[in-house]
């Protein structure tokens, strides 16, 4: 069948590649807030290891983030925003294939365990795991 002979019902509709999937994917990690904010190399490695685990289903799966809302849990707004900002920087620097060109926002959450970071990602169309609604992996708090 030639392209001009195709009917609207002959192929499934596909969203343009620049369309965001309307449902976000929420990933949760647990970090050492004070050490990560102080620039501790070990805390950075541990945060990257947790990110590696929760991002695994989206790497190499045609996924590209459009909007990222990151919530740092802390007893003070400034600490929570700072924590979220550090995690956003890690995402941009360490996972450019997923996050290049994404819009980030760093926010605080005054509830929940301190050091928890929730990353809400709105992926562009074409991200099979996000479109399938697969539950994302969660790293449980330790200690």
mmCIF file of C-alpha atoms in Angstrom:
data_model
loop_
_atom_site.group_PDB
_atom_site.id
_atom_site.type_symbol
_atom_site.label_atom_id
_atom_site.label_comp_id
_atom_site.label_asym_id
_atom_site.label_seq_id
_atom_site.Cartn_x
_atom_site.Cartn_y
_atom_site.Cartn_z
ATOM 1 C CA UNK A 1 0.000 0.000 0.000
ATOM 2 C CA UNK A 2 1.341 3.417 -0.898
ATOM 3 C CA UNK A 3 1.266 6.252 1.645
ATOM 4 C CA UNK A 4 -1.350 8.183 -0.325
ATOM 5 C CA UNK A 5 -3.627 5.126 -0.279
ATOM 6 C CA UNK A 6 -3.558 4.833 3.497
ATOM 7 C CA UNK A 7 -6.738 5.645 5.340
ATOM 8 C CA UNK A 8 -6.920 7.247 8.775
ATOM 9 C CA UNK A 9 -7.977 3.893 10.223
ATOM 10 C CA UNK A 10 -5.155 1.898 8.637
ATOM 11 C CA UNK A 11 -2.457 2.846 11.127
ATOM 12 C CA UNK A 12 -2.548 3.749 14.804
ATOM 13 C CA UNK A 13 -2.259 7.432 15.537
ATOM 14 C CA UNK A 14 1.122 8.437 16.906
ATOM 15 C CA UNK A 15 1.749 11.538 18.939
ATOM 16 C CA UNK A 16 4.344 13.909 17.516
ATOM 17 C CA UNK A 17 7.786 13.509 19.079
ATOM 18 C CA UNK A 18 7.537 16.955 20.658
ATOM 19 C CA UNK A 19 4.384 16.039 22.606
ATOM 20 C CA UNK A 20 4.640 15.465 26.347
ATOM 21 C CA UNK A 21 3.013 12.385 27.798
ATOM 22 C CA UNK A 22 0.355 13.926 30.094
ATOM 23 C CA UNK A 23 1.067 11.556 32.991
ATOM 24 C CA UNK A 24 4.255 12.022 34.949
ATOM 25 C CA UNK A 25 6.574 9.318 36.188
ATOM 26 C CA UNK A 26 7.512 9.758 39.845
ATOM 27 C CA UNK A 27 10.827 8.361 41.024
ATOM 28 C CA UNK A 28 11.936 8.412 44.656
ATOM 29 C CA UNK A 29 15.416 8.187 46.108
ATOM 30 C CA UNK A 30 16.886 8.684 49.571
ATOM 31 C CA UNK A 31 20.081 10.696 50.077
ATOM 32 C CA UNK A 32 22.243 12.097 52.858
ATOM 33 C CA UNK A 33 21.066 15.718 52.737
ATOM 34 C CA UNK A 34 23.841 17.380 54.718
ATOM 35 C CA UNK A 35 26.645 15.504 52.976
ATOM 36 C CA UNK A 36 25.214 16.001 49.483
ATOM 37 C CA UNK A 37 24.703 19.732 50.069
ATOM 38 C CA UNK A 38 28.267 19.970 51.414
ATOM 39 C CA UNK A 39 29.592 18.462 48.172
ATOM 40 C CA UNK A 40 30.751 15.195 49.741
ATOM 41 C CA UNK A 41 32.040 12.888 46.973
ATOM 42 C CA UNK A 42 30.756 9.730 48.680
ATOM 43 C CA UNK A 43 27.258 11.212 49.083
ATOM 44 C CA UNK A 44 27.323 12.153 45.390
ATOM 45 C CA UNK A 45 28.304 8.582 44.418
ATOM 46 C CA UNK A 46 25.518 7.157 46.578
ATOM 47 C CA UNK A 47 22.948 9.544 45.076
ATOM 48 C CA UNK A 48 24.114 8.619 41.568
ATOM 49 C CA UNK A 49 23.808 4.913 42.399
ATOM 50 C CA UNK A 50 20.215 5.445 43.517
ATOM 51 C CA UNK A 51 19.443 7.506 40.406
ATOM 52 C CA UNK A 52 20.993 4.792 38.247
ATOM 53 C CA UNK A 53 18.579 2.267 39.727
ATOM 54 C CA UNK A 54 15.387 4.279 39.325
ATOM 55 C CA UNK A 55 16.283 5.591 35.845
ATOM 56 C CA UNK A 56 17.254 2.174 34.415
ATOM 57 C CA UNK A 57 13.896 1.473 32.703
ATOM 58 C CA UNK A 58 14.044 4.805 30.849
ATOM 59 C CA UNK A 59 17.642 4.733 29.618
ATOM 60 C CA UNK A 60 18.007 3.382 26.097
ATOM 61 C CA UNK A 61 14.226 3.128 25.724
ATOM 62 C CA UNK A 62 13.681 6.161 23.509
ATOM 63 C CA UNK A 63 12.935 8.384 26.493
ATOM 64 C CA UNK A 64 13.624 12.096 26.718
ATOM 65 C CA UNK A 65 12.418 14.298 29.578
ATOM 66 C CA UNK A 66 10.586 17.524 28.827
ATOM 67 C CA UNK A 67 9.709 18.785 32.304
ATOM 68 C CA UNK A 68 11.254 17.701 35.612
ATOM 69 C CA UNK A 69 9.846 18.716 39.010
ATOM 70 C CA UNK A 70 12.138 17.712 41.844
ATOM 71 C CA UNK A 71 11.051 17.833 45.484
ATOM 72 C CA UNK A 72 13.634 17.741 48.262
ATOM 73 C CA UNK A 73 12.201 16.669 51.612
ATOM 74 C CA UNK A 74 13.614 18.707 54.485
ATOM 75 C CA UNK A 75 12.413 20.539 57.604
ATOM 76 C CA UNK A 76 13.270 23.913 55.992
ATOM 77 C CA UNK A 77 12.305 25.238 52.556
ATOM 78 C CA UNK A 78 15.804 26.431 51.665
ATOM 79 C CA UNK A 79 17.348 23.053 52.458
ATOM 80 C CA UNK A 80 14.690 21.189 50.484
ATOM 81 C CA UNK A 81 15.092 23.441 47.436
ATOM 82 C CA UNK A 82 18.879 23.159 47.694
ATOM 83 C CA UNK A 83 18.653 19.372 47.825
ATOM 84 C CA UNK A 84 16.336 19.282 44.798
ATOM 85 C CA UNK A 85 18.666 21.621 42.925
ATOM 86 C CA UNK A 86 21.677 19.367 43.554
ATOM 87 C CA UNK A 87 19.736 16.335 42.303
ATOM 88 C CA UNK A 88 18.642 18.276 39.201
ATOM 89 C CA UNK A 89 22.282 19.107 38.501
ATOM 90 C CA UNK A 90 23.216 15.423 38.832
ATOM 91 C CA UNK A 91 20.462 14.491 36.384
ATOM 92 C CA UNK A 92 21.616 17.050 33.818
ATOM 93 C CA UNK A 93 25.319 16.245 34.142
ATOM 94 C CA UNK A 94 25.182 12.462 34.393
ATOM 95 C CA UNK A 95 22.234 11.635 32.119
ATOM 96 C CA UNK A 96 22.384 14.068 29.185
ATOM 97 C CA UNK A 97 20.623 11.668 26.793
ATOM 98 C CA UNK A 98 17.555 11.712 29.066
ATOM 99 C CA UNK A 99 17.598 15.291 30.319
ATOM 100 C CA UNK A 100 19.269 17.534 27.732
ATOM 101 C CA UNK A 101 16.977 20.484 27.014
ATOM 102 C CA UNK A 102 14.520 19.598 29.791
ATOM 103 C CA UNK A 103 12.973 22.297 31.961
ATOM 104 C CA UNK A 104 13.774 21.745 35.642
ATOM 105 C CA UNK A 105 12.248 23.137 38.819
ATOM 106 C CA UNK A 106 13.565 22.567 42.337
ATOM 107 C CA UNK A 107 10.951 22.533 45.093
ATOM 108 C CA UNK A 108 10.784 21.725 48.795
ATOM 109 C CA UNK A 109 8.497 19.282 50.575
ATOM 110 C CA UNK A 110 8.355 19.862 54.320
ATOM 111 C CA UNK A 111 6.766 16.455 54.953
ATOM 112 C CA UNK A 112 8.092 12.957 54.646
ATOM 113 C CA UNK A 113 11.484 11.703 55.676
ATOM 114 C CA UNK A 114 14.316 14.211 55.421
ATOM 115 C CA UNK A 115 16.621 13.319 52.565
ATOM 116 C CA UNK A 116 13.907 11.812 50.410
ATOM 117 C CA UNK A 117 13.855 13.237 46.906
ATOM 118 C CA UNK A 118 10.868 12.813 44.604
ATOM 119 C CA UNK A 119 11.531 13.414 40.914
ATOM 120 C CA UNK A 120 8.426 13.872 38.762
ATOM 121 C CA UNK A 121 9.303 13.545 35.075
ATOM 122 C CA UNK A 122 7.080 14.372 32.134
ATOM 123 C CA UNK A 123 8.588 12.495 29.197
ATOM 124 C CA UNK A 124 8.104 13.249 25.533
ATOM 125 C CA UNK A 125 6.026 10.830 23.450
ATOM 126 C CA UNK A 126 7.983 7.775 22.365
ATOM 127 C CA UNK A 127 9.093 6.738 25.849
ATOM 128 C CA UNK A 128 7.708 3.207 25.937
ATOM 129 C CA UNK A 129 8.027 2.594 29.721
ATOM 130 C CA UNK A 130 6.286 5.893 30.554
ATOM 131 C CA UNK A 131 3.565 5.368 27.945
ATOM 132 C CA UNK A 132 2.906 1.845 29.215
ATOM 133 C CA UNK A 133 2.414 3.178 32.722
ATOM 134 C CA UNK A 134 4.926 0.755 34.187
ATOM 135 C CA UNK A 135 5.385 1.416 37.873
ATOM 136 C CA UNK A 136 8.778 2.983 38.419
ATOM 137 C CA UNK A 137 11.244 1.385 40.789
ATOM 138 C CA UNK A 138 11.564 3.021 44.185
ATOM 139 C CA UNK A 139 14.597 2.968 46.414
ATOM 140 C CA UNK A 140 13.388 2.534 49.981
ATOM 141 C CA UNK A 141 14.865 4.737 52.709
ATOM 142 C CA UNK A 142 17.720 3.088 54.559
ATOM 143 C CA UNK A 143 18.806 3.317 58.133
#
